[in-house]
CSV table of C-alpha atoms in Angstrom, one decimal:
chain,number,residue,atom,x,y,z
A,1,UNK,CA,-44.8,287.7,137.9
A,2,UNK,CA,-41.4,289.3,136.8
A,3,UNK,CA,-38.3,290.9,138.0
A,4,UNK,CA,-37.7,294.3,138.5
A,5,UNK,CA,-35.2,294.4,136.1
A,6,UNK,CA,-32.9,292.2,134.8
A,7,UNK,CA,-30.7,289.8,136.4
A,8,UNK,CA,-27.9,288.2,134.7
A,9,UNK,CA,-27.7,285.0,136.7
A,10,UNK,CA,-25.1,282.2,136.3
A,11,UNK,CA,-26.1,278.3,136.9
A,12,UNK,CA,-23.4,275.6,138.0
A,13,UNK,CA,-25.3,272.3,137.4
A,14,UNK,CA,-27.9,270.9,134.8
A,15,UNK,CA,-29.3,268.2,136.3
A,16,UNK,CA,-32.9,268.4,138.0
A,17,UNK,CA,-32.2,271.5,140.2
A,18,UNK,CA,-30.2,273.5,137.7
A,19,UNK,CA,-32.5,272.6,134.8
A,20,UNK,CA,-35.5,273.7,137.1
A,21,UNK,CA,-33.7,276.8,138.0
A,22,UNK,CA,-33.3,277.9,134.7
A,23,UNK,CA,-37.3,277.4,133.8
A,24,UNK,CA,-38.0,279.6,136.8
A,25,UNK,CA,-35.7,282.1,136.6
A,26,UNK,CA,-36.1,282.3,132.6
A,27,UNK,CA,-39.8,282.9,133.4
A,28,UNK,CA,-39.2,285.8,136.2
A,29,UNK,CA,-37.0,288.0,133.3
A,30,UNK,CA,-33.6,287.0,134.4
A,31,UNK,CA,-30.9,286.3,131.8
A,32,UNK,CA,-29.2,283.1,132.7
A,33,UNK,CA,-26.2,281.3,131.9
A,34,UNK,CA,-26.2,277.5,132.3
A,35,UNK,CA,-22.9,275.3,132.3
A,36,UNK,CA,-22.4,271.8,133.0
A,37,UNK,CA,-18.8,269.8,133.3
A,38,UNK,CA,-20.6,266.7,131.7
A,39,UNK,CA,-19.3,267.6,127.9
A,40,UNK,CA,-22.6,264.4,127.1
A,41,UNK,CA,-25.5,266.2,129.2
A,42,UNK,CA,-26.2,263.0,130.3
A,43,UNK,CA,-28.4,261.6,133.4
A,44,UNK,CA,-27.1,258.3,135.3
A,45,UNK,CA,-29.8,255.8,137.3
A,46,UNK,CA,-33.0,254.1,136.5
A,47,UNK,CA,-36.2,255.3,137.8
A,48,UNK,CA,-37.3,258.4,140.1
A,49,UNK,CA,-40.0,258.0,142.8
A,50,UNK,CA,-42.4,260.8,142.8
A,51,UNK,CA,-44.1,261.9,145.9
A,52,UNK,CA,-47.5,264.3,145.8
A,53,UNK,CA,-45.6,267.6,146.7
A,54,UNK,CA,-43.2,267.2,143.9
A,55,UNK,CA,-45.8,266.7,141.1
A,56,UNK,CA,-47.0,269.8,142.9
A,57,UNK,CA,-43.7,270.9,142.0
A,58,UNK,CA,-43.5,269.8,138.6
A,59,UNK,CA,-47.3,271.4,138.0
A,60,UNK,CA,-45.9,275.3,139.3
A,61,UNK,CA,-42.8,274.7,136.9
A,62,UNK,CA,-44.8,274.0,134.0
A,63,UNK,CA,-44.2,269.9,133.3
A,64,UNK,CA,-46.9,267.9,135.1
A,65,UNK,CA,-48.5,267.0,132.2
A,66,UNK,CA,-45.7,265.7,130.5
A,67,UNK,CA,-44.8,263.7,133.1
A,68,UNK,CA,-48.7,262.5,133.8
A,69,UNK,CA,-48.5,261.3,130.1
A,70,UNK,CA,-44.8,259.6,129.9
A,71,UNK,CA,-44.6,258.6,133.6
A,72,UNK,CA,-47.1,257.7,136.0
A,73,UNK,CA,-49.5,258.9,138.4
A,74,UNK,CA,-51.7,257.3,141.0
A,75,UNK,CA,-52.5,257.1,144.5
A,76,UNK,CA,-51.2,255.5,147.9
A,77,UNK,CA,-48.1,253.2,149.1
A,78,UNK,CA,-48.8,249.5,149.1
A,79,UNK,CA,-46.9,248.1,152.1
A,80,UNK,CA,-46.4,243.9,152.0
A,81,UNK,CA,-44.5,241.4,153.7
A,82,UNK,CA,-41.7,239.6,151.9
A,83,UNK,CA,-43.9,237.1,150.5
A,84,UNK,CA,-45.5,239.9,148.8
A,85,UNK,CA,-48.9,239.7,150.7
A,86,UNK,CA,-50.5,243.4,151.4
A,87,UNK,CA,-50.1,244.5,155.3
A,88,UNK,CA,-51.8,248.1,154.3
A,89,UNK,CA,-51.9,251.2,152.0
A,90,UNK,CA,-50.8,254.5,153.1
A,91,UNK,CA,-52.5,256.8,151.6
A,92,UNK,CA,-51.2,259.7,149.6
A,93,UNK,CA,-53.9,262.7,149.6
A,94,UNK,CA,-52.8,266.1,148.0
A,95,UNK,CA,-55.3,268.9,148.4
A,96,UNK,CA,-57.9,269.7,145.5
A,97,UNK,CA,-56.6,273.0,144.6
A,98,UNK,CA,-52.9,271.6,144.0
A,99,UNK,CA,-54.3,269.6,140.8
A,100,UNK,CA,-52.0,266.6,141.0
A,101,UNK,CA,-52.6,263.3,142.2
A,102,UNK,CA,-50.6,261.7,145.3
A,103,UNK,CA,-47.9,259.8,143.6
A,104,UNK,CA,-45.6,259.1,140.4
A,105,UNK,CA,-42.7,258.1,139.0
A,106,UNK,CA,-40.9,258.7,135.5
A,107,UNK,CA,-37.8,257.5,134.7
A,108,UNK,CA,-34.5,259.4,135.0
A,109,UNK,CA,-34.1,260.0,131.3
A,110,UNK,CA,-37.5,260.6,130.2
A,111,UNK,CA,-37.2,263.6,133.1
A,112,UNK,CA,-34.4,265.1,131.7
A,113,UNK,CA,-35.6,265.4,128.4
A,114,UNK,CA,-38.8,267.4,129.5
A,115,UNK,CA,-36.8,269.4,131.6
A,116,UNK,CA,-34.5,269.8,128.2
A,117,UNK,CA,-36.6,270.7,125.9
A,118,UNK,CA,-38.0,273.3,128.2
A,119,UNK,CA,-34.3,274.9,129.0
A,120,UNK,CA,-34.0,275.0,125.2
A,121,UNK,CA,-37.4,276.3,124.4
A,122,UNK,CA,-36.7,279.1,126.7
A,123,UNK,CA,-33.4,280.2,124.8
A,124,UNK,CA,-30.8,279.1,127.0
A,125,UNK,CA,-28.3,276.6,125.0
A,126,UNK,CA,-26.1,275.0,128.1
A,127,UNK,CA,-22.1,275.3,127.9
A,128,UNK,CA,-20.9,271.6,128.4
A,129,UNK,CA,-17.2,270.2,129.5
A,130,UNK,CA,-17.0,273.3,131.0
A,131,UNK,CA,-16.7,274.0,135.4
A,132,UNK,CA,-15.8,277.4,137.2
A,133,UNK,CA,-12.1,277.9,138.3
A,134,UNK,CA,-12.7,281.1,140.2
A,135,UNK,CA,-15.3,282.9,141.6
A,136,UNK,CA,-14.7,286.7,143.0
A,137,UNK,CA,-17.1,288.6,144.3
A,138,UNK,CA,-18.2,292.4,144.9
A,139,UNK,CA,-20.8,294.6,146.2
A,140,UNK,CA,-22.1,294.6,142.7
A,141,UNK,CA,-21.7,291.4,140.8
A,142,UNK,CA,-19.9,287.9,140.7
A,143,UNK,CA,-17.0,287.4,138.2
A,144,UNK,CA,-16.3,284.5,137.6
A,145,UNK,CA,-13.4,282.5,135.3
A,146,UNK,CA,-14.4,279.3,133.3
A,147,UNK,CA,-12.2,276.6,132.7
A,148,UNK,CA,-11.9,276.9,128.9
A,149,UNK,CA,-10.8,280.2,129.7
A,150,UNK,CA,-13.6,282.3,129.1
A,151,UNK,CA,-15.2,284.6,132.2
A,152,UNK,CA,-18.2,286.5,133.0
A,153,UNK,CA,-19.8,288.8,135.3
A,154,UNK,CA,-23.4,288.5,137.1
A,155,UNK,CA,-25.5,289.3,139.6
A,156,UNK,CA,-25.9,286.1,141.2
A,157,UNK,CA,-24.5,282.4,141.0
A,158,UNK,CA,-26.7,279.7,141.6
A,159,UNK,CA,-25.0,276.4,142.3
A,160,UNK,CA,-26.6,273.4,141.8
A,161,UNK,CA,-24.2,271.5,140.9
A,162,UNK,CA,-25.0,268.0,143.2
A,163,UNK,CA,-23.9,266.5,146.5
A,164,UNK,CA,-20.1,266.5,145.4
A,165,UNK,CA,-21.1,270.3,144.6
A,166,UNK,CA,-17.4,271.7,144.0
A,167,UNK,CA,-19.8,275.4,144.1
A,168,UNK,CA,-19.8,274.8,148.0
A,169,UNK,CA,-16.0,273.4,148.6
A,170,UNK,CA,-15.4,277.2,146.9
A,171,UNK,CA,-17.5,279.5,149.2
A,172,UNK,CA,-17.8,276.8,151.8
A,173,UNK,CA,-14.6,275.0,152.0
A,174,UNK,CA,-14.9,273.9,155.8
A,175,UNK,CA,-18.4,272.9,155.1
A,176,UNK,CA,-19.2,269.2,155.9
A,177,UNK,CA,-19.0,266.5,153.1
A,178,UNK,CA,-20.9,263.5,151.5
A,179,UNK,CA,-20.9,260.9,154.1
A,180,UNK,CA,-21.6,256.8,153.6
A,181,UNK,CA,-25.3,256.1,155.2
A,182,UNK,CA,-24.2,252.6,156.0
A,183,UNK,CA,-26.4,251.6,153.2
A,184,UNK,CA,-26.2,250.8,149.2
A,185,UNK,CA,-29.2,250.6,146.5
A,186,UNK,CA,-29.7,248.8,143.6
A,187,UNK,CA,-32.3,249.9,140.8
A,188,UNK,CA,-33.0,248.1,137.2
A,189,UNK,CA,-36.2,248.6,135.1
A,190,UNK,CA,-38.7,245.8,135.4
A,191,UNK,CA,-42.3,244.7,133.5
A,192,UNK,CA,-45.2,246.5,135.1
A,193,UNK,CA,-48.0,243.9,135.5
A,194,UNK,CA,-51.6,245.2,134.7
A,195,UNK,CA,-52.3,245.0,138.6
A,196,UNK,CA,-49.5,247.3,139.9
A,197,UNK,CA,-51.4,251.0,140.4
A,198,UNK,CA,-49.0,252.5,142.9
A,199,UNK,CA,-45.3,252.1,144.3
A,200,UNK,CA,-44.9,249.0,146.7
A,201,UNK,CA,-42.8,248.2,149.9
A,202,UNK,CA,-41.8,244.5,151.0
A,203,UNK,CA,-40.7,245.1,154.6
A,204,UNK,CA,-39.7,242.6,157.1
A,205,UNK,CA,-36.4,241.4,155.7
A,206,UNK,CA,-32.9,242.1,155.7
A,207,UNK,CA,-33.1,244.6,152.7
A,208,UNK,CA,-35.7,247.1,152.1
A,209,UNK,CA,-37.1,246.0,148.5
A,210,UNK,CA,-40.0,247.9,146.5
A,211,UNK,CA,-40.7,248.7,143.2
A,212,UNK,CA,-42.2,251.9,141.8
A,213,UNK,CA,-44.4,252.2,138.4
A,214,UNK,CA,-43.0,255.0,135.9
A,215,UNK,CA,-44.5,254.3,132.7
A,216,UNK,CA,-47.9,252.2,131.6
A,217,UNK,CA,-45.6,249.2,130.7
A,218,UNK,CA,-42.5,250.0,132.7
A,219,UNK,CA,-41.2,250.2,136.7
A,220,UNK,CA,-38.4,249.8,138.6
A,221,UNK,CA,-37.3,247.5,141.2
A,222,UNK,CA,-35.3,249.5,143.9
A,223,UNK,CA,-33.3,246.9,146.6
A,224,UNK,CA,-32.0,249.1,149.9
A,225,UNK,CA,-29.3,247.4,151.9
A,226,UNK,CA,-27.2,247.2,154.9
A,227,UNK,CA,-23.7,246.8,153.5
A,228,UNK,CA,-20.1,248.7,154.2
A,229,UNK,CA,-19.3,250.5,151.2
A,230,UNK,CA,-18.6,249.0,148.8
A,231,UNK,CA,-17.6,249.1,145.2
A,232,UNK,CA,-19.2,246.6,142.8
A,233,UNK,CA,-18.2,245.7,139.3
A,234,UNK,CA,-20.1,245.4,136.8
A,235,UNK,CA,-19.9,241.0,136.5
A,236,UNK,CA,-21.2,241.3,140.1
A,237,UNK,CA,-24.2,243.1,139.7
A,238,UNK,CA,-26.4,240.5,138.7
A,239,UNK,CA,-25.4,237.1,140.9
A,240,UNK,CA,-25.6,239.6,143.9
A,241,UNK,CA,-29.4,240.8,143.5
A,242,UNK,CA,-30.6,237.8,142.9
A,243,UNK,CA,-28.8,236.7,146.3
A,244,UNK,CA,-30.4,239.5,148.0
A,245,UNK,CA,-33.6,239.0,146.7
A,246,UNK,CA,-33.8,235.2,147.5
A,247,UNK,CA,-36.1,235.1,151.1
A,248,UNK,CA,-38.6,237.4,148.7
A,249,UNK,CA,-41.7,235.9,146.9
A,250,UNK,CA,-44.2,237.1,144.8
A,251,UNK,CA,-43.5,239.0,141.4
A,252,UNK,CA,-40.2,240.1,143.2
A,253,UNK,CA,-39.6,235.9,142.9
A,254,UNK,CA,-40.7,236.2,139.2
A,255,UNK,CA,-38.2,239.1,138.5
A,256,UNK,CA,-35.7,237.4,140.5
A,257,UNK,CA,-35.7,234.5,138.5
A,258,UNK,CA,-35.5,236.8,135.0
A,259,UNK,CA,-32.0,238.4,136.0
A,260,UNK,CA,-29.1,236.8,134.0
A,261,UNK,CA,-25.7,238.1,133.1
A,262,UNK,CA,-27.0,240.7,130.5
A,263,UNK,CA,-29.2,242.5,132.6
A,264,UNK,CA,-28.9,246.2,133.2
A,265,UNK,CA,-28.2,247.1,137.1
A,266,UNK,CA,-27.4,250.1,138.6
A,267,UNK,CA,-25.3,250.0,142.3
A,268,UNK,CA,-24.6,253.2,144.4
A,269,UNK,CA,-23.8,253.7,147.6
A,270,UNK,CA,-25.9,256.0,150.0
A,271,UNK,CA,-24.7,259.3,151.0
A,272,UNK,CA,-26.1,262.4,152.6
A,273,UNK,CA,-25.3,265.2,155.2
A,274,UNK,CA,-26.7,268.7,156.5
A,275,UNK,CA,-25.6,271.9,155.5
A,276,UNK,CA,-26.9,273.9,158.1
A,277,UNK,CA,-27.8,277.3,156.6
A,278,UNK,CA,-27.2,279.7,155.4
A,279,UNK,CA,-26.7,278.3,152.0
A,280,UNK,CA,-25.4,281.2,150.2
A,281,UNK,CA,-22.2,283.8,150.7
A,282,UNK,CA,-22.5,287.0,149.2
A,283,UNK,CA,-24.0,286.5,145.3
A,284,UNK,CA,-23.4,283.2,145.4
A,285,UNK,CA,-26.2,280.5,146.5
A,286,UNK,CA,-26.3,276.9,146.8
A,287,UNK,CA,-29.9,274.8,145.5
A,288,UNK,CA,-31.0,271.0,145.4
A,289,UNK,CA,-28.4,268.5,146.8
A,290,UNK,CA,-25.5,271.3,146.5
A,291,UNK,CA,-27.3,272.5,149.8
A,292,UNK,CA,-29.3,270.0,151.1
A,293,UNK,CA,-28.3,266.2,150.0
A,294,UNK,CA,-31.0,263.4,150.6
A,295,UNK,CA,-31.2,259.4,150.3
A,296,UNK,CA,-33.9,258.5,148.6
A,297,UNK,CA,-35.9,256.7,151.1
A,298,UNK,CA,-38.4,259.8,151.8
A,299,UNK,CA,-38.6,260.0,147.4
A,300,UNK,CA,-37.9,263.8,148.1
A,301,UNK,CA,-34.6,264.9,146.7
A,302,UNK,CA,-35.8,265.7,143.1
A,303,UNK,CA,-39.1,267.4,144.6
A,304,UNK,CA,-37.0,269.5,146.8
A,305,UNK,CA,-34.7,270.9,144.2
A,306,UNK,CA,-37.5,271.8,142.0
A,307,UNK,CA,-39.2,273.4,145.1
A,308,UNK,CA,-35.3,275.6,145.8
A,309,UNK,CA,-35.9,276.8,141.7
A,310,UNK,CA,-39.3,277.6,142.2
A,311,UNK,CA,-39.3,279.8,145.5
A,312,UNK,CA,-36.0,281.6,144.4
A,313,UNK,CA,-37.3,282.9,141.1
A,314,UNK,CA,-40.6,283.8,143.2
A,315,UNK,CA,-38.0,285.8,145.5
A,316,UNK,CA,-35.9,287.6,142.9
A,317,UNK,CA,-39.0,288.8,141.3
A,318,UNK,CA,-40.6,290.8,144.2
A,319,UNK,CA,-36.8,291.9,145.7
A,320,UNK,CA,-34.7,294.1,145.4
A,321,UNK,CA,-31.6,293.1,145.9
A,322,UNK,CA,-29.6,289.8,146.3
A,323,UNK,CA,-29.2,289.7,149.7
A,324,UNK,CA,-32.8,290.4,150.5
A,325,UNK,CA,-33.7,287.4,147.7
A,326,UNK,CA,-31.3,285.0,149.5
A,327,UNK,CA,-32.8,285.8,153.2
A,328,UNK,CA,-36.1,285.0,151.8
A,329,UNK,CA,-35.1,282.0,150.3
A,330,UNK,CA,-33.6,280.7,153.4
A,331,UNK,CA,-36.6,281.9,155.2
A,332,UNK,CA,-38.9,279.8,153.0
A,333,UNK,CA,-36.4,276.5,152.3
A,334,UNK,CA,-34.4,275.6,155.7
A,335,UNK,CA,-37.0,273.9,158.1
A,336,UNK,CA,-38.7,272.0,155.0
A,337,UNK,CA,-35.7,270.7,153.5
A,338,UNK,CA,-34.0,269.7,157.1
A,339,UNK,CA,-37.4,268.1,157.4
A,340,UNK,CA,-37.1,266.1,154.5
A,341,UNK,CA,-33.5,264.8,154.8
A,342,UNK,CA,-33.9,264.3,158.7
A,343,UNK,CA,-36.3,261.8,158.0
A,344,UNK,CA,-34.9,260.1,154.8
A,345,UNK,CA,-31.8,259.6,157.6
A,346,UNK,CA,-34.1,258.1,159.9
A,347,UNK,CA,-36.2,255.8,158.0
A,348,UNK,CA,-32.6,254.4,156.9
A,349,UNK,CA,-31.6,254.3,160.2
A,350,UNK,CA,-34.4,252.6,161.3
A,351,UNK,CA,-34.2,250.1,157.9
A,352,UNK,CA,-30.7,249.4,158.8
A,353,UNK,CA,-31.8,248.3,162.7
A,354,UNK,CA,-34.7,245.7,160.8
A,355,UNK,CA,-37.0,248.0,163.1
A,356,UNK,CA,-40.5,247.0,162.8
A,357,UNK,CA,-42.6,248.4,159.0
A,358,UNK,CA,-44.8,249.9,161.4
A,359,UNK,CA,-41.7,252.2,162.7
A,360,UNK,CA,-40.7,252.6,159.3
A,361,UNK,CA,-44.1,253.8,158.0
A,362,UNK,CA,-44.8,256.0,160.7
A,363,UNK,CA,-41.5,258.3,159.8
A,364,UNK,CA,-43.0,258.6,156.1
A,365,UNK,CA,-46.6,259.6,156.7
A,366,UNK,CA,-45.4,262.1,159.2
A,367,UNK,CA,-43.2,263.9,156.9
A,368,UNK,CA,-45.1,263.2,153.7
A,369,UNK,CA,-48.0,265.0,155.6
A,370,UNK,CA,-45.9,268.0,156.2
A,371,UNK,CA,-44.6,268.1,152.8
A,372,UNK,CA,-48.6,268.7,151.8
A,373,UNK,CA,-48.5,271.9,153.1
A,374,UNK,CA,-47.8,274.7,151.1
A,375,UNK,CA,-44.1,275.6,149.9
């Protein structure tokens, strides 16, 4: 499927979202520009939990097999108590015809490099340490000035440029902005035992602690707690997780007792809002958490920026014009993506009140078995 004709398109991010957005929109017959302020093009975090839909995801853009072969793949969500006995296993069915198994996880850097070598492979060569100063817009094109000087003109600006998107604050500066969950996360990449075939929950504590597989040797531990924001140094990280991780037995005693002062922790607190839509003024259009910011308790955020890439190439190649592009975008993204970050807010809501796993569960087969259905 390609476009009509041409489009010379401009992407504010390259992260997941902007990196996917190039890949789909490279593959429609749109020109497009990609710029990134990080001068390094580097990714921050440990490990990303995949659900079913986004290796659905990953298969339309082209990378499931890559990430079948440096991440992992399986089936179901082991739920335990603290102790680490199994309570149950919800399952994770995608249907046949989508070609990808249930569940996965990769880690953050071994993602980006697919995604990479894909952006390169497709011609486009990222401008880094570089950010938009001013965006000005027309009935027949975008111009915009960069902040090494240089400017441009296009059809269409995509932002997807994250949840402190500064793309937004300029065509949306009344919208809403990142707000503090009430909860913090810890990640750090542990041993994967030979047993461990899918991502685990320990429920029934005063954090939410589970671990997710992302390589055949590798996974990470990922700690969700109740906490007012805070800021950690780095000296803190480790005499802190193994505090929080005391009550918990099991492996999570075993990697519990393996943290010392040297190892590797990553601390952030938890933020999220809604945009409501529309999520785009005139050329300009807002993707992944730019539009649509998630906690990570629903292991969506990833899937549904690669889902906004996806369906807006599919739209610019059988539209006309811009405008009727966007409307179909919005059309196709708004209830699915309130879906997803409605209920990542309410399983931490629900986390933070120590509500029974049952309650907890509940919210993540309902909108895991939404998320089956077709984008």
């Amino acid at each position: 499927m390609t476009s009509k004709r041409t489009s010379r398109v401009l992407i504010v991010g390259a992260g997941i979202a902007g990196m996917a957005a190039t890949i789909a929109l490279r593959r429609v017959g749109a020109a497009v520009d990609l710029i990134d302020i990080d001068p390094a093009w580097k990714v921050a975090g440990a490990g990303l939990t995949i659900t079913g839909p986004t290796l659905r995801a990953f298969r339309q853009l082209g990378v499931y097999d890559e990430v079948a072969e440096l991440g992992y793949v399986g089936e179901g969500i082991r739920v335990c108590t603290i102790d680490g006995e199994p309570v149950r296993d919800i399952p994770t069915p995608m249907p046949p015809e989508a070609g990808v198994c249930g569940s996965g996880g990769i880690a953050r850097p071994v993602l980006y490099e697919i995604l990479s070598a894909r952006v390169l492979a497709g011609g486009v060569h990222p401008r880094l340490g570089v950010s938009v100063e001013r965006i000005d817009q027309d009935d027949d094109g975008v111009d915009v000035v960069f902040s090494d000087g240089a400017s441009g003109r296009y059809d269409m600006l995509v932002g997807a440029d994250g949840i402190s998107s500064r793309t937004r604050d300029q065509i949306f500066p009344d919208a809403p902005g990142p707000q503090y969950t009430g909860q913090s996360v810890w990640r750090m990449f542990v041993p994967r035992p030979p047993g461990v075939d899918r991502r685990h929950y320990f429920l029934g504590g005063t954090a939410k602690v589970g671990w997710t597989p992302i390589s055949a040797s590798t996974m990470y531990l990922f700690v969700v707690e109740r906490t007012p924001r805070l800021v950690r140094e780095r000296h803190q990280l480790p005499g802190g997780l193994v505090e929080l991780l005391e009550p918990y037995g099991g492996y999570v005693r075993e990697i519990r007792e393996s943290i010392d002062e040297n190892t590797e922790i990553a601390f952030r607190p938890l933020e999220s809002f809604y945009l409501p839509s529309p999520w785009h003024s005139g050329r300009v259009i807002l993707i992944g958490d730019a539009a649509h910011p998630t906690t990570p308790q629903l292991a969506s955020g990833a899937g549904m920026a690669v889902e906004d890439a996806l369906v807006l190439a599919e739209e610019l190649a059988v539209h006309e014009t811009v405008s009727e592009t966007f409307a179909a975008f919005t059309a196709r993204r708004e209830e699915r993506c309130r879906l997803a970050v409605e209920s990542s807010i309410e399983i931490g809501r629900l986390e933070q009140l120590q509500a029974p796993p049952e309650a907890q569960t509940a919210v993540v087969e309902r909108a895991l078995a939404t998320l089956v259905e077709p984008i």
